[in-house]
């Protein structure tokens, strides 16, 4: 398996989807083993492609032989090159990170799903759609064409809709699926406009060619700024950034493994990947780059505050995902693809671990409201340990993975934008606070729902294996920042030596002036969490009563959903009503029906000229000839 053969990665799960969608009812176990084997094969091939990628470095730089990391052929050619669409793949460090994250996390989710989804009526269809999602996501991260990226983009949107609404019998799940689909489509319209604008000048959809043309000055600065802001709209929708973030918390209505795969580690980072892939263009237009920076910064803070009061364990993690994606966009807005992709890598492992851990809790108790749980460490020891590892990684505590990647983002912010550094450091403290809250309310203290506690039991081996493997990565994946670890894994150095944009590779260095204050803040936040939610959580209840308006503001998500609903009811539906009345009265009744009625009336009146008597017709013909003769004689004079 070489870099130019990565087209096989999306092809395998796409083929699995065809097999399972047609034959899952006649296959043993509804074909779940086919899905697992397919994704296991993808992981192996991804590792082989990454091994081939390792050999393409010379003197510390990625320098493959010409065409060694690409594969392409002409898909559409209209007007002898007027519109030419190539199917093409491209493999570099960013691709390497994404294919490993997507394939490995998908495999863990597939394994976990065997236990979690056992006995479901649409068990085979679930694995079919999950495979299709993995195929679409792998196409998204390996293609070098904006057209195919957009097609894969819509593919993950479609499969996300199907999986969020998997329990379509529940009204809440059906509504959440529609909300996710429609909200992300708003961003996708902007994405499509951006693609068209870039093609209009460049005449190509090839991402590497577009980067080269932009650096050569083929676009005016204003035109390029507008194009990239439209392109970023797609990232805002897919990665749930403000103001299109509202779909992600409700998307937790889908099965918990779906949340781990789609809404923690893969689909929601598609926007981060898009900006990282096109970052050399964003770097040319400061306005668009600042747009990325401050969108991410505002989203990180806003989502973290909502995570403080969410009661559903999966919603807490959903808000955490939105906030951490904000961190990644801040890094990209500061021009650091290394920091963004490093945090994407570690976040994929510890956040998918947390979602699967929440799935283990729900599977054991059939309860997901954290204020109704408690004391589960006695019944779920392995889940408790692995969930705690993921929580410490999320909180950014040394030596867990999140500490190293978050430190890299904070360093970039400290050096380039002190305001962003201060905001992110405070947000990191909030992260540690709400993470401590969810751990304490779920696993510590006394049981608050005795029935759920009595029936709780540890998950089976097929569900615990992914938790243990992901916990290992949540603990150790951050060390890939160090050159020695990177070389031990076969790379030229740490992640800073491998994942670069157009800058020079760099070695990771520990900066106490950045890491120590952030860690102290996180530890203080954890201590405050124990103070407020430890024991009977009396202090937390007093704080809620002390500021009920603030609590209501956060619980109601800053009333953003209410604002959107009011806009739809009063503006969208109002305008739709006006258009409907115009269409009915003017277009339909006056234009279409009016013309038909006029012709009908004229036909009704003219029919009386037809008497059926030959003398009348002869008289008419004679009068006609007479009139025409008079006109002819008059014209001759």
Coordinates of C-alpha atoms in Angstrom, one line a residue:
X1 CA 0.0 0.0 0.0
X2 CA 1.5 3.3 -1.1
X3 CA 0.5 6.9 -0.8
X4 CA -1.0 7.1 -4.3
X5 CA -3.3 4.1 -3.5
X6 CA -5.2 5.8 -0.7
X7 CA -8.3 5.8 -2.9
X8 CA -8.7 2.2 -1.5
X9 CA -9.4 3.6 2.0
X10 CA -12.9 5.1 1.2
X11 CA -13.6 2.3 -1.4
X12 CA -13.6 -0.5 1.2
X13 CA -16.2 0.8 3.6
X14 CA -18.3 2.0 0.6
X15 CA -18.3 -1.6 -0.7
X16 CA -19.2 -2.8 2.8
X17 CA -22.2 -0.5 2.8
X18 CA -23.4 -2.0 -0.5
X19 CA -23.1 -5.5 0.9
X20 CA -24.8 -4.8 4.2
X21 CA -27.6 -2.7 2.8
X22 CA -28.5 -5.5 0.4
X23 CA -27.7 -8.7 2.3
X24 CA -27.6 -7.9 6.0
X25 CA -30.8 -9.9 6.7
X26 CA -29.3 -13.1 5.3
X27 CA -25.8 -12.7 6.8
X28 CA -24.9 -14.2 10.2
X29 CA -25.1 -11.6 13.0
X30 CA -26.6 -9.2 10.4
X31 CA -23.1 -8.7 8.9
X32 CA -21.5 -6.9 11.8
X33 CA -18.3 -8.9 11.3
X34 CA -18.1 -7.7 7.7
X35 CA -18.2 -4.1 8.9
X36 CA -15.5 -4.7 11.5
X37 CA -13.3 -6.7 9.1
X38 CA -13.6 -3.9 6.5
X39 CA -12.7 -1.2 8.9
X40 CA -9.8 -3.3 10.3
X41 CA -8.5 -3.7 6.8
X42 CA -8.7 0.1 6.4
X43 CA -6.7 0.6 9.6
X44 CA -4.0 -1.8 8.3
X45 CA -3.9 -0.1 4.9
X46 CA -3.8 3.4 6.5
X47 CA -0.8 2.3 8.6
X48 CA 1.0 1.0 5.4
X49 CA 0.3 4.3 3.6
X50 CA 1.7 6.2 6.6
X51 CA 4.8 4.0 6.5
X52 CA 5.3 4.9 2.9
X53 CA 4.8 8.5 3.8
X54 CA 7.6 8.2 6.4
X55 CA 10.0 7.3 3.7
X56 CA 9.3 10.5 1.7
X57 CA 11.2 12.7 4.1
X58 CA 14.6 14.0 3.1
X59 CA 16.7 16.3 5.3
X60 CA 13.7 16.7 7.6
X61 CA 11.4 17.9 4.8
X62 CA 8.5 16.1 3.0
X63 CA 9.8 15.6 -0.5
X64 CA 8.2 12.6 -2.3
X65 CA 9.1 11.7 -5.8
X66 CA 6.9 13.5 -8.4
X67 CA 3.4 12.0 -8.3
X68 CA 4.3 9.6 -5.5
X69 CA 1.7 11.0 -3.2
X70 CA -1.0 11.7 -5.7
X71 CA -3.5 9.7 -7.9
X72 CA -5.8 11.3 -10.5
X73 CA -7.8 10.8 -13.6
X74 CA -10.3 12.9 -15.5
X75 CA -13.9 12.4 -14.3
X76 CA -15.7 15.1 -16.3
X77 CA -14.4 17.1 -19.3
X78 CA -16.9 19.5 -20.9
X79 CA -16.1 21.8 -23.8
X80 CA -12.5 20.6 -24.2
X81 CA -11.3 21.8 -20.8
X82 CA -13.9 24.5 -20.2
X83 CA -15.1 22.5 -17.2
X84 CA -12.7 19.8 -16.2
X85 CA -13.2 17.8 -13.0
X86 CA -10.5 15.5 -11.8
X87 CA -10.8 12.7 -9.3
X88 CA -7.6 13.1 -7.4
X89 CA -6.1 12.1 -4.0
X90 CA -3.3 13.7 -2.1
X91 CA -1.3 12.4 0.8
X92 CA 0.7 14.5 3.2
X93 CA 1.2 14.9 6.9
X94 CA -2.3 16.4 7.4
X95 CA -3.8 13.5 5.5
X96 CA -1.7 11.0 7.5
X97 CA -3.1 12.4 10.8
X98 CA -6.7 12.3 9.5
X99 CA -6.7 8.8 8.0
X100 CA -5.3 7.3 11.2
X101 CA -7.7 9.2 13.4
X102 CA -10.8 8.4 11.3
X103 CA -9.9 4.7 10.7
X104 CA -8.8 3.8 14.2
X105 CA -11.6 5.6 16.0
X106 CA -14.1 4.1 13.6
X107 CA -12.8 0.6 14.3
X108 CA -13.1 1.3 18.1
X109 CA -16.7 2.5 17.6
X110 CA -17.5 -0.5 15.4
X111 CA -16.3 -2.9 18.1
X112 CA -18.1 -1.0 20.9
X113 CA -21.3 -1.0 18.8
X114 CA -21.4 -4.8 18.7
X115 CA -22.1 -4.8 22.4
X116 CA -24.0 -1.6 22.7
X117 CA -26.4 -2.1 19.8
X118 CA -26.9 -5.8 20.3
X119 CA -30.6 -6.7 19.9
X120 CA -31.6 -3.6 17.9
X121 CA -34.2 -4.2 15.2
X122 CA -32.2 -2.3 12.5
X123 CA -28.8 -3.7 13.7
X124 CA -27.5 -4.5 10.2
X125 CA -28.7 -1.2 8.7
X126 CA -26.8 0.6 11.5
X127 CA -23.5 -1.0 10.5
X128 CA -24.2 -0.3 6.8
X129 CA -24.7 3.4 7.4
X130 CA -21.8 3.6 9.8
X131 CA -19.6 2.1 7.1
X132 CA -20.9 4.5 4.5
X133 CA -20.1 7.4 6.9
X134 CA -16.5 6.1 7.3
X135 CA -16.1 5.8 3.5
X136 CA -17.4 9.4 3.0
X137 CA -15.1 10.7 5.7
X138 CA -12.1 9.0 4.3
X139 CA -12.8 10.3 0.8
X140 CA -13.1 13.8 2.4
X141 CA -9.7 13.7 3.9
X142 CA -7.8 12.1 1.0
X143 CA -9.2 13.9 -2.0
X144 CA -7.3 16.8 -3.6
X145 CA -10.4 18.1 -5.5
X146 CA -12.8 20.6 -3.9
X147 CA -15.6 19.1 -5.9
X148 CA -15.0 15.6 -4.5
X149 CA -14.4 17.1 -1.1
X150 CA -17.8 18.8 -1.3
X151 CA -19.5 15.5 -2.4
X152 CA -17.9 13.7 0.5
X153 CA -18.9 16.6 2.7
X154 CA -22.5 16.1 1.8
X155 CA -22.1 12.4 2.2
X156 CA -21.1 12.7 5.8
X157 CA -24.0 15.1 6.2
X158 CA -26.4 12.6 4.8
X159 CA -25.1 9.7 6.9
X160 CA -25.1 11.9 10.0
X161 CA -28.8 12.6 9.4
X162 CA -29.5 8.9 9.1
X163 CA -27.6 8.0 12.3
X164 CA -28.8 10.9 14.4
X165 CA -32.3 9.9 13.4
X166 CA -31.7 6.2 13.8
X167 CA -34.4 6.0 16.5
X168 CA -36.8 7.8 14.1
X169 CA -39.8 6.5 16.1
X170 CA -38.9 9.0 18.8
X171 CA -40.0 12.5 17.9
X172 CA -37.0 14.1 19.6
X173 CA -34.6 12.0 17.4
X174 CA -36.4 12.8 14.2
X175 CA -36.4 16.6 15.1
X176 CA -32.7 16.4 16.0
X177 CA -31.8 14.8 12.7
X178 CA -33.7 17.4 10.7
X179 CA -32.1 20.2 12.8
X180 CA -28.6 18.9 12.2
X181 CA -29.3 18.4 8.5
X182 CA -30.8 21.9 7.9
X183 CA -28.4 23.8 10.1
X184 CA -25.3 22.4 8.5
X185 CA -26.8 23.0 5.0
X186 CA -26.8 26.7 5.8
X187 CA -23.0 26.5 6.1
X188 CA -22.7 24.2 3.1
X189 CA -24.4 26.8 0.8
X190 CA -21.6 29.2 1.8
X191 CA -19.0 26.5 1.2
X192 CA -20.4 25.9 -2.3
X193 CA -20.4 29.6 -3.1
X194 CA -16.7 29.8 -2.0
X195 CA -15.8 26.8 -4.3
X196 CA -17.5 28.4 -7.3
X197 CA -15.8 31.8 -6.6
X198 CA -12.4 30.2 -6.5
X199 CA -13.1 28.1 -9.7
X200 CA -14.4 31.2 -11.5
X201 CA -10.9 32.8 -11.4
X202 CA -8.6 29.8 -11.2
X203 CA -10.5 27.5 -13.6
X204 CA -9.6 24.5 -11.4
X205 CA -10.8 22.6 -8.4
X206 CA -7.4 21.2 -7.5
X207 CA -6.6 22.3 -4.0
X208 CA -2.8 22.4 -4.5
X209 CA -3.1 24.4 -7.7
X210 CA -5.4 26.8 -6.0
X211 CA -2.9 27.3 -3.2
X212 CA -0.1 27.9 -5.8
X213 CA -2.3 30.4 -7.8
X214 CA -3.2 32.3 -4.7
X215 CA 0.4 32.6 -3.6
X216 CA 1.3 33.8 -7.1
X217 CA -1.3 36.6 -6.9
X218 CA -3.9 35.2 -9.3
X219 CA -6.7 36.6 -7.0
X220 CA -7.3 40.1 -5.8
X221 CA -7.1 40.4 -2.0
X222 CA -10.8 41.4 -1.7
X223 CA -12.0 38.6 -4.0
X224 CA -9.9 36.1 -2.1
X225 CA -11.1 37.3 1.3
X226 CA -14.7 37.0 0.3
X227 CA -14.1 33.5 -1.2
X228 CA -12.4 32.2 1.9
X229 CA -15.0 33.6 4.3
X230 CA -17.7 31.8 2.2
X231 CA -15.5 28.6 2.3
X232 CA -15.2 29.0 6.1
X233 CA -19.0 29.0 6.4
X234 CA -18.9 25.4 5.6
X235 CA -16.4 24.7 8.4
X236 CA -18.6 26.7 10.8
X237 CA -21.6 24.5 10.0
X238 CA -19.9 21.2 10.0
X239 CA -17.7 21.9 13.1
X240 CA -20.6 23.5 15.0
X241 CA -19.1 26.9 15.6
X242 CA -21.1 30.0 16.5
X243 CA -23.7 30.8 15.2
X244 CA -24.3 27.4 13.6
X245 CA -23.4 25.4 16.8
X246 CA -27.0 24.7 17.9
X247 CA -27.3 21.4 16.1
X248 CA -24.6 19.5 17.9
X249 CA -26.1 19.2 21.5
X250 CA -29.4 17.9 20.1
X251 CA -27.5 15.4 17.9
X252 CA -26.9 13.4 21.0
X253 CA -30.3 11.8 20.3
X254 CA -28.5 9.3 18.1
X255 CA -27.0 6.1 19.5
X256 CA -24.0 6.9 21.8
X257 CA -21.4 5.2 19.5
X258 CA -22.6 7.5 16.8
X259 CA -21.8 10.4 19.0
X260 CA -18.3 9.1 19.6
X261 CA -17.6 8.6 15.9
X262 CA -19.4 11.5 14.2
X263 CA -19.6 14.2 16.9
X264 CA -16.4 13.8 18.7
X265 CA -13.6 12.5 16.4
X266 CA -14.5 12.7 12.7
X267 CA -17.3 14.6 11.1
X268 CA -17.1 17.7 13.4
X269 CA -13.4 18.0 12.7
X270 CA -14.0 18.1 9.0
X271 CA -14.2 21.9 9.3
X272 CA -10.9 22.0 11.1
X273 CA -9.4 19.8 8.3
X274 CA -10.8 22.1 5.6
X275 CA -9.2 25.2 7.1
X276 CA -6.0 23.4 7.8
X277 CA -5.8 22.1 4.2
X278 CA -6.3 25.6 2.8
X279 CA -4.4 27.5 5.5
X280 CA -1.8 28.8 3.1
X281 CA -4.6 30.7 1.3
X282 CA -6.1 31.9 4.6
X283 CA -2.6 33.2 5.6
X284 CA -2.8 35.5 2.5
X285 CA -6.0 37.3 3.7
X286 CA -5.7 38.6 7.3
X287 CA -9.4 39.5 7.5
X288 CA -10.5 35.9 6.8
X289 CA -7.8 34.6 9.1
X290 CA -9.1 36.8 11.9
X291 CA -12.6 35.7 11.2
X292 CA -11.4 32.1 11.9
X293 CA -9.6 33.2 15.0
X294 CA -12.3 35.1 16.7
X295 CA -15.1 32.7 15.7
X296 CA -13.2 30.0 17.4
X297 CA -12.4 32.1 20.4
X298 CA -16.0 33.1 21.1
X299 CA -17.3 29.6 20.5
X300 CA -14.7 28.1 22.9
X301 CA -15.9 30.3 25.8
X302 CA -19.6 30.2 25.0
X303 CA -19.7 26.4 24.8
X304 CA -17.6 25.9 28.0
X305 CA -20.1 28.0 30.0
X306 CA -23.0 25.9 28.8
X307 CA -21.1 22.7 29.7
X308 CA -21.2 23.9 33.3
X309 CA -24.9 23.4 33.7
X310 CA -25.8 20.6 31.2
X311 CA -27.4 17.7 33.0
X312 CA -27.3 15.0 30.2
X313 CA -23.9 13.4 30.3
X314 CA -23.7 13.3 26.5
X315 CA -24.7 17.0 26.2
X316 CA -21.9 18.0 28.6
X317 CA -19.4 16.2 26.3
X318 CA -21.1 17.8 23.2
X319 CA -20.5 21.3 24.6
X320 CA -17.0 20.2 25.4
X321 CA -16.5 19.2 21.8
X322 CA -17.8 22.5 20.5
X323 CA -15.4 24.3 22.9
X324 CA -12.4 22.2 21.9
X325 CA -13.1 22.7 18.3
X326 CA -13.0 26.4 19.1
X327 CA -9.4 25.9 20.4
X328 CA -8.4 24.3 17.1
X329 CA -9.8 27.2 15.1
X330 CA -8.0 29.6 17.3
X331 CA -4.7 27.8 16.5
X332 CA -5.6 27.9 12.7
X333 CA -6.5 31.6 13.0
X334 CA -3.1 32.2 14.5
X335 CA -1.5 30.4 11.5
X336 CA -0.4 27.2 13.3
X337 CA -1.6 24.1 11.5
X338 CA 0.8 22.1 13.7
X339 CA -1.0 23.0 17.0
X340 CA -4.4 22.6 15.5
X341 CA -3.7 19.1 14.1
X342 CA -1.9 18.0 17.2
X343 CA -4.9 18.9 19.3
X344 CA -7.2 17.3 16.8
X345 CA -5.2 14.1 17.2
X346 CA -5.3 14.0 21.0
X347 CA -8.8 15.2 21.2
X348 CA -10.0 12.4 18.9
X349 CA -8.7 9.8 21.3
X350 CA -9.8 11.2 24.7
X351 CA -13.2 12.6 23.5
X352 CA -14.2 9.3 21.7
X353 CA -13.1 7.6 25.0
X354 CA -15.4 9.9 27.0
X355 CA -18.4 9.3 24.7
X356 CA -17.9 5.6 24.7
X357 CA -17.5 5.7 28.4
X358 CA -20.8 7.6 28.7
X359 CA -22.2 4.9 26.5
X360 CA -21.0 2.3 29.0
X361 CA -22.7 4.2 31.8
X362 CA -26.0 4.5 29.8
X363 CA -25.8 0.8 28.8
X364 CA -25.4 -0.2 32.5
X365 CA -28.0 2.1 34.1
X366 CA -30.3 3.2 31.3
X367 CA -29.9 6.7 32.7
X368 CA -27.9 9.6 31.3
X369 CA -28.9 12.5 33.6
X370 CA -25.8 13.0 35.8
X371 CA -27.8 14.4 38.7
X372 CA -29.6 11.0 38.8
X373 CA -26.5 9.0 38.9
X374 CA -23.6 8.7 41.5
X375 CA -21.6 6.1 43.2
X376 CA -21.0 4.1 40.0
X377 CA -17.3 3.6 40.7
X378 CA -18.3 0.5 42.8
X379 CA -20.3 -1.1 39.9
X380 CA -18.2 0.1 36.9
X381 CA -14.6 0.2 38.0
X382 CA -13.0 -0.1 34.5
X383 CA -15.4 2.4 33.0
X384 CA -14.6 4.8 35.9
X385 CA -10.9 4.5 35.5
X386 CA -10.9 5.0 31.7
X387 CA -13.5 7.8 31.9
X388 CA -11.3 9.5 34.5
X389 CA -8.3 9.2 32.2
X390 CA -10.2 10.9 29.4
X391 CA -11.4 13.6 31.7
X392 CA -7.9 14.4 32.9
X393 CA -6.8 14.6 29.3
X394 CA -9.6 16.9 28.5
X395 CA -8.8 19.1 31.5
X396 CA -5.2 19.4 30.3
X397 CA -3.5 17.8 33.3
X398 CA 0.1 16.7 32.8
X399 CA 1.1 14.1 31.6
X400 CA -2.2 13.2 29.8
X401 CA -2.4 13.9 26.0
X402 CA -4.6 17.0 26.2
X403 CA -2.0 18.8 28.3
X404 CA 0.7 18.7 25.5
X405 CA -1.6 19.7 22.7
X406 CA -3.4 22.4 24.6
X407 CA -0.1 23.8 25.7
X408 CA 1.0 24.1 22.1
X409 CA -2.1 26.2 21.3
X410 CA -1.6 28.4 24.4
X411 CA 2.0 29.0 23.4
X412 CA 1.0 30.2 19.9
X413 CA -1.6 32.5 21.4
X414 CA 0.8 33.8 24.0
X415 CA 3.3 34.8 21.4
X416 CA 0.9 36.2 18.8
X417 CA -2.2 37.3 20.6
X418 CA -2.1 37.8 24.4
X419 CA -5.8 38.5 24.5
X420 CA -6.6 35.1 22.9
X421 CA -4.1 33.5 25.4
X422 CA -5.9 35.0 28.4
X423 CA -9.3 33.9 27.1
X424 CA -8.2 30.4 26.3
X425 CA -6.5 30.0 29.6
X426 CA -9.7 30.9 31.4
X427 CA -11.7 28.6 29.1
X428 CA -9.3 25.8 29.9
X429 CA -10.1 26.3 33.6
X430 CA -13.8 26.2 32.9
X431 CA -13.1 22.9 31.0
X432 CA -11.4 21.4 34.1
X433 CA -14.4 22.6 36.2
X434 CA -17.2 21.1 34.2
X435 CA -15.2 17.9 33.6
X436 CA -14.8 17.5 37.4
X437 CA -18.5 18.0 37.8
X438 CA -19.5 15.3 35.4
X439 CA -17.0 12.8 36.9
X440 CA -18.1 13.5 40.5
X441 CA -21.9 13.4 39.8
X442 CA -21.6 10.2 37.7
X443 CA -19.1 8.1 39.6
X444 CA -18.5 9.5 43.1
X445 CA -20.7 10.1 46.1
X446 CA -23.9 8.1 46.9
X447 CA -26.4 6.8 44.4
X448 CA -29.2 9.3 43.6
X449 CA -31.2 6.8 41.6
X450 CA -31.2 3.6 43.6
X451 CA -33.0 1.6 40.9
X452 CA -30.4 2.5 38.3
X453 CA -27.6 1.8 40.7
X454 CA -28.9 -1.6 41.7
X455 CA -29.2 -2.7 38.1
X456 CA -25.8 -1.3 37.0
X457 CA -23.2 -3.7 35.8
X458 CA -19.8 -3.4 34.1
X459 CA -19.9 -3.6 30.3
X460 CA -18.7 -6.8 28.5
X461 CA -15.2 -7.3 27.1
X462 CA -16.2 -6.2 23.5
X463 CA -17.1 -2.8 24.9
X464 CA -14.3 -2.5 27.4
X465 CA -11.6 -3.3 24.9
X466 CA -12.1 0.0 22.9
X467 CA -12.2 1.9 26.2
X468 CA -8.8 0.5 27.3
X469 CA -7.2 1.1 24.0
X470 CA -8.5 4.7 23.7
X471 CA -7.5 5.3 27.4
X472 CA -4.0 4.2 26.5
X473 CA -3.8 6.7 23.7
X474 CA -5.5 9.4 25.8
X475 CA -2.6 9.0 28.2
X476 CA 0.3 8.6 25.8
X477 CA -0.5 10.1 22.4
X478 CA 0.6 13.6 23.6
X479 CA 4.2 12.4 23.8
X480 CA 4.4 12.4 20.0
X481 CA 5.3 16.0 20.4
X482 CA 8.8 15.0 21.4
X483 CA 11.4 14.2 18.7
X484 CA 12.7 11.1 20.4
X485 CA 9.2 9.6 20.5
X486 CA 8.6 10.5 16.8
X487 CA 11.8 8.9 15.7
X488 CA 11.0 5.8 17.7
X489 CA 7.7 5.6 15.7
X490 CA 9.6 5.8 12.4
X491 CA 9.2 9.6 11.7
X492 CA 11.9 12.2 11.3
X493 CA 10.9 13.7 14.6
X494 CA 8.0 14.8 16.7
X495 CA 4.7 16.1 15.3
X496 CA 6.2 19.6 14.8
X497 CA 8.8 18.0 12.4
X498 CA 6.1 16.3 10.4
X499 CA 2.9 18.3 10.4
X500 CA 3.7 21.7 9.0
X501 CA 1.9 24.1 6.7
X502 CA 4.3 26.2 4.6
X503 CA 6.5 27.0 7.6
X504 CA 9.7 25.4 8.8
X505 CA 9.5 22.2 10.9
X506 CA 10.2 22.8 14.6
X507 CA 10.9 20.7 17.6
X508 CA 8.6 20.8 20.6
X509 CA 9.9 22.6 23.6
X510 CA 8.4 22.8 27.1
X511 CA 7.7 26.4 28.2
X512 CA 7.1 26.6 32.0
X513 CA 5.9 30.2 31.8
X514 CA 3.0 29.0 29.6
X515 CA 2.3 25.5 30.9
X516 CA 2.6 26.1 34.7
X517 CA 0.0 28.9 35.0
X518 CA -2.5 27.0 32.8
X519 CA -1.9 23.8 34.8
X520 CA -2.3 25.7 38.1
X521 CA -5.6 27.2 36.9
X522 CA -6.8 23.7 35.8
X523 CA -5.9 22.2 39.2
X524 CA -7.6 25.1 41.0
X525 CA -10.7 24.5 38.9
X526 CA -10.6 20.8 39.8
X527 CA -10.4 21.7 43.4
X528 CA -13.3 24.1 43.0
X529 CA -15.2 21.2 41.4
X530 CA -14.6 19.0 44.4
X531 CA -15.7 21.8 46.7
X532 CA -18.9 22.5 44.8
X533 CA -20.0 19.0 43.6
X534 CA -18.3 16.7 46.1
X535 CA -20.5 15.0 48.6
X536 CA -24.0 16.3 48.5
X537 CA -23.2 19.2 46.1
X538 CA -24.7 21.7 48.5
X539 CA -22.5 24.6 47.4
X540 CA -23.5 24.0 43.8
X541 CA -27.1 24.2 44.7
X542 CA -26.5 27.4 46.6
X543 CA -24.7 28.9 43.7
X544 CA -27.7 28.0 41.4
X545 CA -30.1 29.7 43.8
X546 CA -27.8 32.7 44.2
X547 CA -27.9 33.5 40.4
X548 CA -31.0 31.8 39.0
X549 CA -31.2 34.2 36.0
X550 CA -27.6 33.3 35.0
X551 CA -28.3 29.7 35.5
X552 CA -31.5 29.9 33.3
X553 CA -29.5 31.8 30.7
X554 CA -27.0 29.0 30.4
X555 CA -29.5 26.2 30.7
X556 CA -31.5 27.8 27.8
X557 CA -28.3 28.0 25.7
X558 CA -28.3 31.8 25.7
X559 CA -31.7 31.5 24.1
X560 CA -30.2 31.0 20.7
X561 CA -32.7 28.3 19.8
X562 CA -35.5 30.6 20.9
X563 CA -34.0 33.4 18.7
X564 CA -33.8 31.1 15.7
X565 CA -37.3 29.8 16.2
X566 CA -38.7 33.3 16.5
X567 CA -36.8 34.3 13.3
X568 CA -38.3 31.3 11.5
X569 CA -41.8 31.9 12.8
X570 CA -41.9 35.7 12.3
X571 CA -39.6 36.3 9.4
X572 CA -39.1 33.2 7.3
X573 CA -42.7 31.9 7.6
X574 CA -44.0 35.5 7.3
X575 CA -42.1 36.0 4.0
X576 CA -43.1 32.6 2.9
X577 CA -46.7 33.5 3.5
X578 CA -46.4 36.7 1.4
X579 CA -44.7 34.7 -1.4
X580 CA -47.4 32.0 -1.2
X581 CA -50.2 34.6 -1.5
X582 CA -48.4 36.4 -4.4
X583 CA -48.0 33.0 -6.1
X584 CA -51.6 32.1 -5.5
X585 CA -53.2 35.5 -6.5
X586 CA -50.8 36.8 -9.1
X587 CA -48.9 33.9 -10.6
X588 CA -51.5 31.1 -10.3
X589 CA -54.9 32.7 -10.4
X590 CA -54.1 35.8 -12.5
X591 CA -51.2 34.5 -14.7
X592 CA -51.9 30.8 -15.2
X593 CA -55.6 30.5 -14.4
X594 CA -56.3 34.0 -15.7
X595 CA -55.0 33.3 -19.1
X596 CA -56.9 30.0 -19.4
X597 CA -60.1 31.7 -18.2
X598 CA -59.6 34.5 -20.8
X599 CA -59.2 32.1 -23.6
X600 CA -62.2 30.1 -22.3
X601 CA -64.4 33.2 -22.3
X602 CA -63.3 34.2 -25.8
X603 CA -64.0 30.7 -27.1
X604 CA -67.4 30.8 -25.5
X605 CA -68.2 34.1 -27.2
X606 CA -66.8 33.1 -30.6
X607 CA -68.7 29.9 -30.7
X608 CA -71.9 31.8 -31.4
X609 CA -70.5 32.8 -34.8
X610 CA -70.8 29.2 -35.9
X611 CA -74.5 28.9 -37.0
X612 CA -74.1 25.8 -39.2
X613 CA -76.0 27.6 -42.1
X614 CA -74.3 27.7 -45.5
X615 CA -75.8 31.1 -46.6
X616 CA -74.4 32.7 -43.5
X617 CA -70.9 31.4 -44.3
X618 CA -71.3 32.6 -47.9
X619 CA -72.3 36.0 -46.8
X620 CA -69.3 36.2 -44.4
X621 CA -66.9 35.2 -47.2
X622 CA -68.4 37.8 -49.6
X623 CA -68.1 40.5 -47.0
X624 CA -64.5 39.5 -46.4
X625 CA -63.6 39.6 -50.0
X626 CA -65.3 43.1 -50.2
X627 CA -63.3 44.4 -47.3
X628 CA -60.0 43.1 -48.6
X629 CA -60.7 44.6 -52.1
X630 CA -61.4 48.0 -50.6
X631 CA -58.0 47.8 -48.6
X632 CA -56.2 46.7 -51.8
X633 CA -57.7 49.5 -53.9
X634 CA -56.9 52.1 -51.2
X635 CA -53.3 50.9 -51.0
X636 CA -52.9 51.1 -54.8
X637 CA -53.9 54.8 -54.9

